PDB file of C-alpha atoms in Angstrom:
ATOM      1  CA  MET A   1      36.156  -9.841 -67.103  1.00  0.00           C
ATOM      2  CA  ARG A   2      35.376  -6.378 -68.248  1.00  0.00           C
ATOM      3  CA  ASP A   3      32.050  -6.527 -66.472  1.00  0.00           C
ATOM      4  CA  ARG A   4      33.781  -7.438 -63.278  1.00  0.00           C
ATOM      5  CA  VAL A   5      36.194  -4.557 -63.541  1.00  0.00           C
ATOM      6  CA  ALA A   6      33.326  -2.213 -64.203  1.00  0.00           C
ATOM      7  CA  THR A   7      31.426  -3.519 -61.177  1.00  0.00           C
ATOM      8  CA  LEU A   8      34.511  -3.133 -59.030  1.00  0.00           C
ATOM      9  CA  LEU A   9      35.048   0.392 -60.244  1.00  0.00           C
ATOM     10  CA  LEU A  10      31.412   1.214 -59.615  1.00  0.00           C
ATOM     11  CA  TRP A  11      31.721  -0.167 -56.101  1.00  0.00           C
ATOM     12  CA  ALA A  12      34.881   1.775 -55.456  1.00  0.00           C
ATOM     13  CA  ALA A  13      33.107   4.922 -56.566  1.00  0.00           C
ATOM     14  CA  LEU A  14      29.917   4.320 -54.591  1.00  0.00           C
ATOM     15  CA  ALA A  15      31.188   2.840 -51.323  1.00  0.00           C
ATOM     16  CA  PRO A  16      32.559   6.094 -49.850  1.00  0.00           C
ATOM     17  CA  ALA A  17      29.354   7.902 -50.775  1.00  0.00           C
ATOM     18  CA  ALA A  18      27.269   5.197 -49.080  1.00  0.00           C
ATOM     19  CA  ALA A  19      29.492   5.400 -46.008  1.00  0.00           C
ATOM     20  CA  GLN A  20      29.084   9.140 -45.978  1.00  0.00           C
ATOM     21  CA  THR A  21      25.302   9.089 -46.056  1.00  0.00           C
ATOM     22  CA  ALA A  22      25.328   6.454 -43.300  1.00  0.00           C
ATOM     23  CA  ASP A  23      27.618   8.724 -41.294  1.00  0.00           C
ATOM     24  CA  ALA A  24      25.389  11.717 -41.843  1.00  0.00           C
ATOM     25  CA  ALA A  25      22.355   9.689 -40.732  1.00  0.00           C
ATOM     26  CA  LEU A  26      24.231   8.601 -37.605  1.00  0.00           C
ATOM     27  CA  ASP A  27      25.262  12.198 -36.937  1.00  0.00           C
ATOM     28  CA  ARG A  28      21.628  13.253 -37.118  1.00  0.00           C
ATOM     29  CA  ARG A  29      20.569  10.532 -34.697  1.00  0.00           C
ATOM     30  CA  VAL A  30      23.356  11.392 -32.249  1.00  0.00           C
ATOM     31  CA  GLU A  31      22.288  15.027 -32.477  1.00  0.00           C
ATOM     32  CA  ARG A  32      18.627  14.151 -31.897  1.00  0.00           C
ATOM     33  CA  VAL A  33      19.313  11.923 -28.883  1.00  0.00           C
ATOM     34  CA  THR A  34      21.845  14.198 -27.201  1.00  0.00           C
ATOM     35  CA  ALA A  35      19.601  17.233 -27.705  1.00  0.00           C
ATOM     36  CA  GLU A  36      17.176  15.556 -25.265  1.00  0.00           C
ATOM     37  CA  LEU A  37      19.817  15.081 -22.590  1.00  0.00           C
ATOM     38  CA  ARG A  38      20.998  17.543 -19.986  1.00  0.00           C
ATOM     39  CA  CYS A  39      24.702  18.106 -19.512  1.00  0.00           C
ATOM     40  CA  LEU A  40      25.256  17.688 -15.778  1.00  0.00           C
ATOM     41  CA  VAL A  41      28.290  19.927 -15.625  1.00  0.00           C
ATOM     42  CA  CYS A  42      26.608  22.886 -17.298  1.00  0.00           C
ATOM     43  CA  GLN A  43      23.042  22.173 -16.366  1.00  0.00           C
ATOM     44  CA  ASN A  44      21.272  24.575 -18.665  1.00  0.00           C
ATOM     45  CA  GLN A  45      22.813  23.127 -21.775  1.00  0.00           C
ATOM     46  CA  THR A  46      22.060  19.937 -23.615  1.00  0.00           C
ATOM     47  CA  ILE A  47      24.779  17.388 -24.184  1.00  0.00           C
ATOM     48  CA  ALA A  48      24.495  18.199 -27.885  1.00  0.00           C
ATOM     49  CA  ASP A  49      25.263  21.900 -27.272  1.00  0.00           C
ATOM     50  CA  SER A  50      27.898  21.554 -24.618  1.00  0.00           C
ATOM     51  CA  HIS A  51      31.625  21.397 -25.180  1.00  0.00           C
ATOM     52  CA  ALA A  52      32.347  20.328 -21.610  1.00  0.00           C
ATOM     53  CA  GLU A  53      34.629  17.326 -21.442  1.00  0.00           C
ATOM     54  CA  LEU A  54      31.900  15.187 -19.902  1.00  0.00           C
ATOM     55  CA  ALA A  55      29.439  16.121 -22.641  1.00  0.00           C
ATOM     56  CA  VAL A  56      31.949  15.364 -25.371  1.00  0.00           C
ATOM     57  CA  MET A  57      32.638  11.967 -23.837  1.00  0.00           C
ATOM     58  CA  LEU A  58      28.943  11.143 -23.419  1.00  0.00           C
ATOM     59  CA  LYS A  59      28.290  12.199 -26.995  1.00  0.00           C
ATOM     60  CA  ARG A  60      30.976   9.754 -28.060  1.00  0.00           C
ATOM     61  CA  GLN A  61      29.391   6.998 -25.984  1.00  0.00           C
ATOM     62  CA  VAL A  62      25.948   7.657 -27.439  1.00  0.00           C
ATOM     63  CA  ARG A  63      27.469   7.602 -30.896  1.00  0.00           C
ATOM     64  CA  ASP A  64      29.181   4.271 -30.168  1.00  0.00           C
ATOM     65  CA  MET A  65      25.951   2.752 -28.910  1.00  0.00           C
ATOM     66  CA  LEU A  66      23.923   3.906 -31.909  1.00  0.00           C
ATOM     67  CA  ALA A  67      26.631   2.780 -34.317  1.00  0.00           C
ATOM     68  CA  HIS A  68      26.500  -0.668 -32.704  1.00  0.00           C
ATOM     69  CA  GLY A  69      22.805  -0.994 -33.322  1.00  0.00           C
ATOM     70  CA  ALA A  70      21.208   0.435 -30.171  1.00  0.00           C
ATOM     71  CA  SER A  71      17.910   2.243 -30.621  1.00  0.00           C
ATOM     72  CA  ASP A  72      17.469   5.907 -29.643  1.00  0.00           C
ATOM     73  CA  ARG A  73      15.321   4.719 -26.733  1.00  0.00           C
ATOM     74  CA  GLN A  74      18.085   2.406 -25.485  1.00  0.00           C
ATOM     75  CA  ALA A  75      20.656   5.191 -25.614  1.00  0.00           C
ATOM     76  CA  VAL A  76      18.384   7.484 -23.582  1.00  0.00           C
ATOM     77  CA  ASP A  77      17.621   4.689 -21.088  1.00  0.00           C
ATOM     78  CA  PHE A  78      21.355   4.071 -20.712  1.00  0.00           C
ATOM     79  CA  MET A  79      21.793   7.661 -19.570  1.00  0.00           C
ATOM     80  CA  VAL A  80      18.732   7.644 -17.288  1.00  0.00           C
ATOM     81  CA  GLN A  81      19.975   4.505 -15.533  1.00  0.00           C
ATOM     82  CA  ARG A  82      23.213   6.265 -14.734  1.00  0.00           C
ATOM     83  CA  TYR A  83      22.214   9.854 -14.152  1.00  0.00           C
ATOM     84  CA  GLY A  84      18.533   9.612 -13.221  1.00  0.00           C
ATOM     85  CA  ASP A  85      15.499  11.397 -14.662  1.00  0.00           C
ATOM     86  CA  PHE A  86      17.382  14.639 -14.159  1.00  0.00           C
ATOM     87  CA  VAL A  87      19.236  14.150 -17.454  1.00  0.00           C
ATOM     88  CA  LEU A  88      15.996  14.283 -19.393  1.00  0.00           C
ATOM     89  CA  TYR A  89      14.991  17.682 -20.682  1.00  0.00           C
ATOM     90  CA  ARG A  90      11.461  16.299 -20.866  1.00  0.00           C
ATOM     91  CA  PRO A  91      10.932  14.652 -17.494  1.00  0.00           C
ATOM     92  CA  PRO A  92       8.535  11.667 -17.524  1.00  0.00           C
ATOM     93  CA  VAL A  93       5.013  12.205 -16.208  1.00  0.00           C
ATOM     94  CA  LYS A  94       4.760  10.327 -12.907  1.00  0.00           C
ATOM     95  CA  ALA A  95       3.504  10.959  -9.389  1.00  0.00           C
ATOM     96  CA  ALA A  96       6.691  12.774  -8.380  1.00  0.00           C
ATOM     97  CA  THR A  97       6.492  15.151 -11.346  1.00  0.00           C
ATOM     98  CA  TRP A  98       2.751  15.907 -11.375  1.00  0.00           C
ATOM     99  CA  LEU A  99       3.319  19.242  -9.687  1.00  0.00           C
ATOM    100  CA  LEU A 100       5.936  20.090 -12.303  1.00  0.00           C
ATOM    101  CA  TRP A 101       3.740  19.140 -15.246  1.00  0.00           C
ATOM    102  CA  PHE A 102       0.337  20.292 -14.040  1.00  0.00           C
ATOM    103  CA  GLY A 103       1.244  22.976 -11.481  1.00  0.00           C
ATOM    104  CA  PRO A 104       1.367  25.800 -14.041  1.00  0.00           C
ATOM    105  CA  PHE A 105      -2.059  24.847 -15.421  1.00  0.00           C
ATOM    106  CA  ALA A 106      -3.456  24.687 -11.888  1.00  0.00           C
ATOM    107  CA  LEU A 107      -2.082  28.171 -11.233  1.00  0.00           C
ATOM    108  CA  LEU A 108      -3.571  29.427 -14.497  1.00  0.00           C
ATOM    109  CA  LEU A 109      -6.994  27.988 -13.610  1.00  0.00           C
ATOM    110  CA  ALA A 110      -6.794  29.475 -10.119  1.00  0.00           C
ATOM    111  CA  GLY A 111      -5.926  32.858 -11.631  1.00  0.00           C
ATOM    112  CA  LEU A 112      -8.800  32.685 -14.109  1.00  0.00           C
ATOM    113  CA  ALA A 113     -11.240  31.658 -11.367  1.00  0.00           C
ATOM    114  CA  LEU A 114     -10.132  34.610  -9.261  1.00  0.00           C
ATOM    115  CA  LEU A 115     -10.453  36.971 -12.212  1.00  0.00           C
ATOM    116  CA  PHE A 116     -13.977  35.792 -13.039  1.00  0.00           C
ATOM    117  CA  ALA A 117     -15.070  35.990  -9.429  1.00  0.00           C
ATOM    118  CA  ARG A 118     -13.847  39.581  -9.258  1.00  0.00           C
ATOM    119  CA  LEU A 119     -15.418  40.598 -12.548  1.00  0.00           C
ATOM    120  CA  ARG A 120     -18.720  39.118 -11.596  1.00  0.00           C
ATOM    121  CA  ALA A 121     -18.674  40.872  -8.244  1.00  0.00           C
ATOM    122  CA  ARG A 122     -17.939  44.152  -9.988  1.00  0.00           C
ATOM    123  CA  LEU A 123     -20.751  43.633 -12.528  1.00  0.00           C
ATOM    124  CA  ARG A 124     -23.255  42.939  -9.794  1.00  0.00           C
ATOM    125  CA  GLU A 125     -22.613  46.242  -7.995  1.00  0.00           C
ATOM    126  CA  PRO A 126     -21.480  48.684 -10.654  1.00  0.00           C
ATOM    127  CA  ASP A 127     -19.532  51.323  -8.873  1.00  0.00           C
ATOM    128  CA  ASP A 128     -20.844  54.441 -10.455  1.00  0.00           C
ATOM    129  CA  ASP A 129     -18.814  57.275  -9.093  1.00  0.00           C
ATOM    130  CA  ALA A 130     -15.345  55.765  -9.379  1.00  0.00           C
ATOM    131  CA  PHE A 131     -14.681  57.485 -12.696  1.00  0.00           C
ATOM    132  CA  ASN A 132     -16.589  60.617 -12.039  1.00  0.00           C
ATOM    133  CA  GLU A 133     -14.394  61.554  -9.154  1.00  0.00           C
ATOM    134  CA  GLU A 134     -11.408  62.396 -11.292  1.00  0.00           C
ATOM    135  CA  PHE A 135     -13.288  63.545 -14.358  1.00  0.00           C
ATOM    136  CA  PRO A 136     -16.252  65.539 -13.146  1.00  0.00           C
ATOM    137  CA  ALA A 137     -18.837  65.900 -15.829  1.00  0.00           C
TER     138      ALA A 137
ATOM    139  CA  MET B   1      -3.917  49.658   6.105  1.00  0.00           C
ATOM    140  CA  LYS B   2      -5.882  46.737   4.718  1.00  0.00           C
ATOM    141  CA  ARG B   3      -5.068  47.579   1.119  1.00  0.00           C
ATOM    142  CA  TYR B   4      -1.385  46.953   1.815  1.00  0.00           C
ATOM    143  CA  ALA B   5      -2.036  43.537   3.279  1.00  0.00           C
ATOM    144  CA  ILE B   6      -2.297  41.692  -0.047  1.00  0.00           C
ATOM    145  CA  PRO B   7       0.807  43.142  -1.755  1.00  0.00           C
ATOM    146  CA  PHE B   8       2.730  42.661   1.452  1.00  0.00           C
ATOM    147  CA  GLY B   9       1.537  39.063   1.705  1.00  0.00           C
ATOM    148  CA  ILE B  10       2.613  38.356  -1.880  1.00  0.00           C
ATOM    149  CA  PHE B  11       5.973  40.006  -1.208  1.00  0.00           C
ATOM    150  CA  ALA B  12       6.479  37.816   1.869  1.00  0.00           C
ATOM    151  CA  ILE B  13       5.653  34.659  -0.113  1.00  0.00           C
ATOM    152  CA  LEU B  14       8.096  35.666  -2.867  1.00  0.00           C
ATOM    153  CA  LEU B  15      10.733  36.263  -0.218  1.00  0.00           C
ATOM    154  CA  VAL B  16      10.224  32.772   1.162  1.00  0.00           C
ATOM    155  CA  PHE B  17      10.544  31.233  -2.313  1.00  0.00           C
ATOM    156  CA  LEU B  18      13.659  33.267  -2.990  1.00  0.00           C
ATOM    157  CA  GLY B  19      15.144  32.044   0.298  1.00  0.00           C
ATOM    158  CA  ILE B  20      14.402  28.419  -0.607  1.00  0.00           C
ATOM    159  CA  GLY B  21      15.868  28.959  -4.073  1.00  0.00           C
ATOM    160  CA  LEU B  22      19.106  30.268  -2.626  1.00  0.00           C
ATOM    161  CA  ARG B  23      19.533  27.165  -0.513  1.00  0.00           C
ATOM    162  CA  LEU B  24      18.913  24.648  -3.282  1.00  0.00           C
ATOM    163  CA  LYS B  25      21.955  22.880  -4.660  1.00  0.00           C
ATOM    164  CA  PRO B  26      21.106  22.001  -8.243  1.00  0.00           C
ATOM    165  CA  GLN B  27      24.632  20.706  -8.809  1.00  0.00           C
ATOM    166  CA  GLU B  28      23.884  17.863  -6.406  1.00  0.00           C
ATOM    167  CA  VAL B  29      21.875  15.538  -8.574  1.00  0.00           C
ATOM    168  CA  PRO B  30      20.264  12.676  -6.665  1.00  0.00           C
ATOM    169  CA  SER B  31      21.974   9.450  -7.680  1.00  0.00           C
ATOM    170  CA  PRO B  32      19.762   6.677  -9.038  1.00  0.00           C
ATOM    171  CA  PHE B  33      22.220   4.153  -7.575  1.00  0.00           C
ATOM    172  CA  ILE B  34      21.429   4.502  -3.873  1.00  0.00           C
ATOM    173  CA  GLY B  35      20.494   1.061  -2.534  1.00  0.00           C
ATOM    174  CA  LYS B  36      21.399  -0.585  -5.826  1.00  0.00           C
ATOM    175  CA  PRO B  37      24.349  -2.880  -6.554  1.00  0.00           C
ATOM    176  CA  ALA B  38      27.591  -1.138  -7.426  1.00  0.00           C
ATOM    177  CA  PRO B  39      28.156  -1.676 -11.165  1.00  0.00           C
ATOM    178  CA  ALA B  40      30.671  -4.436 -11.878  1.00  0.00           C
ATOM    179  CA  PHE B  41      33.915  -3.722 -13.703  1.00  0.00           C
ATOM    180  CA  THR B  42      37.406  -5.059 -14.175  1.00  0.00           C
ATOM    181  CA  LEU B  43      40.153  -2.501 -14.622  1.00  0.00           C
ATOM    182  CA  THR B  44      43.910  -2.535 -14.377  1.00  0.00           C
ATOM    183  CA  ARG B  45      45.529  -1.015 -11.331  1.00  0.00           C
ATOM    184  CA  LEU B  46      46.996   2.425 -11.744  1.00  0.00           C
ATOM    185  CA  GLU B  47      50.440   1.580 -10.445  1.00  0.00           C
ATOM    186  CA  GLN B  48      50.572  -2.082 -11.446  1.00  0.00           C
ATOM    187  CA  ALA B  49      49.297  -2.236 -14.990  1.00  0.00           C
ATOM    188  CA  ASP B  50      49.608  -6.025 -15.047  1.00  0.00           C
ATOM    189  CA  LYS B  51      47.174  -6.487 -12.144  1.00  0.00           C
ATOM    190  CA  THR B  52      43.442  -5.969 -12.216  1.00  0.00           C
ATOM    191  CA  PHE B  53      40.766  -5.199  -9.671  1.00  0.00           C
ATOM    192  CA  SER B  54      37.014  -5.724  -9.636  1.00  0.00           C
ATOM    193  CA  PRO B  55      34.493  -4.840  -6.907  1.00  0.00           C
ATOM    194  CA  GLN B  56      33.563  -8.498  -6.287  1.00  0.00           C
ATOM    195  CA  GLU B  57      36.912  -8.886  -4.550  1.00  0.00           C
ATOM    196  CA  LEU B  58      35.629  -6.718  -1.716  1.00  0.00           C
ATOM    197  CA  ARG B  59      32.328  -8.567  -1.253  1.00  0.00           C
ATOM    198  CA  GLY B  60      31.649  -8.894   2.458  1.00  0.00           C
ATOM    199  CA  LYS B  61      33.495  -5.671   3.269  1.00  0.00           C
ATOM    200  CA  VAL B  62      32.405  -2.083   3.619  1.00  0.00           C
ATOM    201  CA  TRP B  63      34.492   0.030   1.281  1.00  0.00           C
ATOM    202  CA  LEU B  64      34.709   3.401  -0.409  1.00  0.00           C
ATOM    203  CA  LEU B  65      35.191   4.259  -4.032  1.00  0.00           C
ATOM    204  CA  ASN B  66      36.681   7.700  -4.587  1.00  0.00           C
ATOM    205  CA  VAL B  67      36.783   9.086  -8.124  1.00  0.00           C
ATOM    206  CA  TRP B  68      39.778  11.330  -8.730  1.00  0.00           C
ATOM    207  CA  ALA B  69      42.107  12.651 -11.424  1.00  0.00           C
ATOM    208  CA  SER B  70      45.372  14.533 -11.476  1.00  0.00           C
ATOM    209  CA  TRP B  71      43.787  17.292 -13.582  1.00  0.00           C
ATOM    210  CA  CYS B  72      41.016  17.846 -11.050  1.00  0.00           C
ATOM    211  CA  THR B  73      41.668  20.829  -8.795  1.00  0.00           C
ATOM    212  CA  SER B  74      38.898  19.970  -6.321  1.00  0.00           C
ATOM    213  CA  CYS B  75      40.556  16.582  -5.855  1.00  0.00           C
ATOM    214  CA  ARG B  76      43.687  18.374  -4.762  1.00  0.00           C
ATOM    215  CA  ALA B  77      41.607  20.366  -2.277  1.00  0.00           C
ATOM    216  CA  GLU B  78      40.015  17.186  -0.952  1.00  0.00           C
ATOM    217  CA  HIS B  79      43.228  15.195  -0.784  1.00  0.00           C
ATOM    218  CA  PRO B  80      44.602  16.123   2.685  1.00  0.00           C
ATOM    219  CA  ALA B  81      41.222  15.282   4.261  1.00  0.00           C
ATOM    220  CA  LEU B  82      41.208  11.945   2.470  1.00  0.00           C
ATOM    221  CA  VAL B  83      44.756  11.106   3.566  1.00  0.00           C
ATOM    222  CA  ALA B  84      43.849  11.884   7.193  1.00  0.00           C
ATOM    223  CA  PHE B  85      40.621   9.895   6.848  1.00  0.00           C
ATOM    224  CA  ALA B  86      42.454   6.830   5.504  1.00  0.00           C
ATOM    225  CA  LYS B  87      44.575   6.785   8.660  1.00  0.00           C
ATOM    226  CA  GLN B  88      41.453   6.877  10.856  1.00  0.00           C
ATOM    227  CA  VAL B  89      39.514   4.023   9.333  1.00  0.00           C
ATOM    228  CA  THR B  90      40.131   0.395   8.511  1.00  0.00           C
ATOM    229  CA  VAL B  91      37.740   0.253   5.544  1.00  0.00           C
ATOM    230  CA  PRO B  92      39.592   0.230   2.225  1.00  0.00           C
ATOM    231  CA  ILE B  93      39.364   3.276  -0.001  1.00  0.00           C
ATOM    232  CA  VAL B  94      39.643   2.370  -3.651  1.00  0.00           C
ATOM    233  CA  GLY B  95      40.579   5.166  -6.036  1.00  0.00           C
ATOM    234  CA  LEU B  96      39.067   5.373  -9.494  1.00  0.00           C
ATOM    235  CA  ASN B  97      41.566   7.346 -11.534  1.00  0.00           C
ATOM    236  CA  TYR B  98      39.219   8.921 -14.059  1.00  0.00           C
ATOM    237  CA  MET B  99      40.132  10.036 -17.584  1.00  0.00           C
ATOM    238  CA  ASP B 100      43.728  10.588 -16.641  1.00  0.00           C
ATOM    239  CA  ALA B 101      47.162   9.483 -17.834  1.00  0.00           C
ATOM    240  CA  ARG B 102      48.863   6.702 -15.916  1.00  0.00           C
ATOM    241  CA  GLU B 103      52.101   8.617 -15.289  1.00  0.00           C
ATOM    242  CA  ASP B 104      50.276  11.782 -14.211  1.00  0.00           C
ATOM    243  CA  GLY B 105      48.138   9.831 -11.763  1.00  0.00           C
ATOM    244  CA  SER B 106      51.077   7.961 -10.260  1.00  0.00           C
ATOM    245  CA  ARG B 107      53.144  11.111  -9.943  1.00  0.00           C
ATOM    246  CA  TRP B 108      50.238  12.863  -8.223  1.00  0.00           C
ATOM    247  CA  LEU B 109      50.033  10.105  -5.597  1.00  0.00           C
ATOM    248  CA  ASP B 110      53.787  10.080  -5.073  1.00  0.00           C
ATOM    249  CA  LYS B 111      53.805  13.799  -4.494  1.00  0.00           C
ATOM    250  CA  LEU B 112      50.685  14.289  -2.396  1.00  0.00           C
ATOM    251  CA  GLY B 113      50.448  10.985  -0.529  1.00  0.00           C
ATOM    252  CA  ASN B 114      48.360   7.928  -1.252  1.00  0.00           C
ATOM    253  CA  PRO B 115      45.221   7.368   0.816  1.00  0.00           C
ATOM    254  CA  TYR B 116      44.066   4.492  -1.393  1.00  0.00           C
ATOM    255  CA  ALA B 117      44.325   0.778  -0.769  1.00  0.00           C
ATOM    256  CA  LEU B 118      44.679   0.714  -4.531  1.00  0.00           C
ATOM    257  CA  SER B 119      43.642   2.811  -7.496  1.00  0.00           C
ATOM    258  CA  VAL B 120      42.207   1.531 -10.745  1.00  0.00           C
ATOM    259  CA  PHE B 121      42.828   3.172 -14.082  1.00  0.00           C
ATOM    260  CA  ASP B 122      39.759   4.291 -16.067  1.00  0.00           C
ATOM    261  CA  SER B 123      41.384   6.130 -18.940  1.00  0.00           C
ATOM    262  CA  ASP B 124      38.346   6.496 -21.204  1.00  0.00           C
ATOM    263  CA  GLY B 125      35.859   7.146 -18.390  1.00  0.00           C
ATOM    264  CA  LYS B 126      33.606   4.191 -19.285  1.00  0.00           C
ATOM    265  CA  VAL B 127      33.471   2.846 -15.722  1.00  0.00           C
ATOM    266  CA  GLY B 128      32.966   6.389 -14.463  1.00  0.00           C
ATOM    267  CA  THR B 129      29.941   6.670 -16.737  1.00  0.00           C
ATOM    268  CA  ASP B 130      28.593   3.370 -15.381  1.00  0.00           C
ATOM    269  CA  TYR B 131      28.705   4.947 -11.917  1.00  0.00           C
ATOM    270  CA  GLY B 132      27.027   8.124 -13.152  1.00  0.00           C
ATOM    271  CA  VAL B 133      30.104  10.241 -12.496  1.00  0.00           C
ATOM    272  CA  TYR B 134      29.698  13.813 -13.701  1.00  0.00           C
ATOM    273  CA  GLY B 135      31.839  15.914 -11.401  1.00  0.00           C
ATOM    274  CA  VAL B 136      35.063  14.687  -9.865  1.00  0.00           C
ATOM    275  CA  PRO B 137      35.757  14.162  -7.053  1.00  0.00           C
ATOM    276  CA  GLU B 138      32.930  11.808  -6.176  1.00  0.00           C
ATOM    277  CA  THR B 139      32.783   9.313  -3.336  1.00  0.00           C
ATOM    278  CA  PHE B 140      30.652   6.192  -3.031  1.00  0.00           C
ATOM    279  CA  VAL B 141      30.107   4.152   0.124  1.00  0.00           C
ATOM    280  CA  ILE B 142      29.471   0.494  -0.639  1.00  0.00           C
ATOM    281  CA  ASP B 143      28.172  -2.015   1.900  1.00  0.00           C
ATOM    282  CA  ARG B 144      29.041  -5.675   2.490  1.00  0.00           C
ATOM    283  CA  ARG B 145      26.484  -6.883  -0.015  1.00  0.00           C
ATOM    284  CA  GLY B 146      27.995  -4.689  -2.688  1.00  0.00           C
ATOM    285  CA  ASN B 147      25.190  -2.101  -2.667  1.00  0.00           C
ATOM    286  CA  ILE B 148      25.862   1.612  -2.959  1.00  0.00           C
ATOM    287  CA  ARG B 149      24.643   3.343   0.197  1.00  0.00           C
ATOM    288  CA  LEU B 150      25.831   6.901  -0.286  1.00  0.00           C
ATOM    289  CA  LYS B 151      27.168   9.078  -3.029  1.00  0.00           C
ATOM    290  CA  LEU B 152      28.932  12.371  -2.429  1.00  0.00           C
ATOM    291  CA  THR B 153      29.614  14.797  -5.242  1.00  0.00           C
ATOM    292  CA  GLY B 154      32.402  17.284  -4.730  1.00  0.00           C
ATOM    293  CA  PRO B 155      35.300  17.355  -2.279  1.00  0.00           C
ATOM    294  CA  VAL B 156      35.077  15.418   0.966  1.00  0.00           C
ATOM    295  CA  THR B 157      35.705  17.783   3.889  1.00  0.00           C
ATOM    296  CA  PRO B 158      36.656  17.024   7.523  1.00  0.00           C
ATOM    297  CA  GLU B 159      33.059  17.993   8.463  1.00  0.00           C
ATOM    298  CA  ILE B 160      31.550  15.543   5.977  1.00  0.00           C
ATOM    299  CA  ILE B 161      33.886  12.835   7.245  1.00  0.00           C
ATOM    300  CA  LYS B 162      32.956  13.480  10.860  1.00  0.00           C
ATOM    301  CA  ASN B 163      29.223  14.000  10.414  1.00  0.00           C
ATOM    302  CA  THR B 164      28.369  11.701   7.522  1.00  0.00           C
ATOM    303  CA  LEU B 165      31.033   9.197   6.531  1.00  0.00           C
ATOM    304  CA  LEU B 166      32.259   7.956   9.912  1.00  0.00           C
ATOM    305  CA  PRO B 167      28.761   7.392  11.393  1.00  0.00           C
ATOM    306  CA  LEU B 168      27.612   5.597   8.232  1.00  0.00           C
ATOM    307  CA  ILE B 169      30.691   3.382   8.080  1.00  0.00           C
ATOM    308  CA  ARG B 170      30.310   2.512  11.761  1.00  0.00           C
ATOM    309  CA  GLU B 171      26.675   1.614  11.193  1.00  0.00           C
ATOM    310  CA  LEU B 172      27.366  -0.501   8.113  1.00  0.00           C
ATOM    311  CA  ASP B 173      30.333  -2.209   9.730  1.00  0.00           C
ATOM    312  CA  HIS B 174      28.201  -3.452  12.611  1.00  0.00           C
ATOM    313  CA  ALA B 175      25.187  -4.335  10.530  1.00  0.00           C
TER     314      ALA B 175
END
């Protein structure tokens, strides 16, 4: 009998703490998922950051889904199905987004190629009097 | 003269990009639903809480779903155009009363006129989310097979009705 009371008391003491850590873990997951999603009302903010009504509601929906056992992936897919790839802050790599993903590197390479071509041309025909004009020896 | 050609060329290109940038409308996000079935739902009617509506009931008909709310100022701006439009066409316009209160929605319709065949009541916005609603008002055109053919974000104007909605409805109605 005494054992049982002790167990009950222990449970009563521990249950809220367990619930709290579970809550905190859920909070972290909600935060992580919604930080990847664009708020469509205020497009330069994530759903996690935004206080727009839509963002608050979507945060609640993500939270509901995760609490009911959905994976992070499923929650993100849920949003993509409804709002398109545009909600993703990291757009998927596919034919339509190649320019977006690789365009900057292509520009960088083009710039470097141009730079090297110029430098080489300048090395081949050193222009000797360019400096001497302004600073005569 | 030649030395100015390159900077001038770059300037011209920048100008073109700037011009394109000014014309982009980033608030119009392409909907992933075009050509796909309109998501199913069953909701109570705004003004008859004991009756429900679901999109299957309109299978075989071309119809419009217009998302609105009494708190939405752009909906108020759109409303006269919608009322006039409802008188012009025979296709039913179903209202999705989005994240609103029942009394506020009903009062709004009483005061400003009711262009809807019926309105359904989506108080928590769940059905709105299923349709990818992010800025009210939004308008969907749904064909006889129950597929979404067009989505408009923002207020419907007389120009949009004349140039986009009416031709599309005519086309779908005869298809």
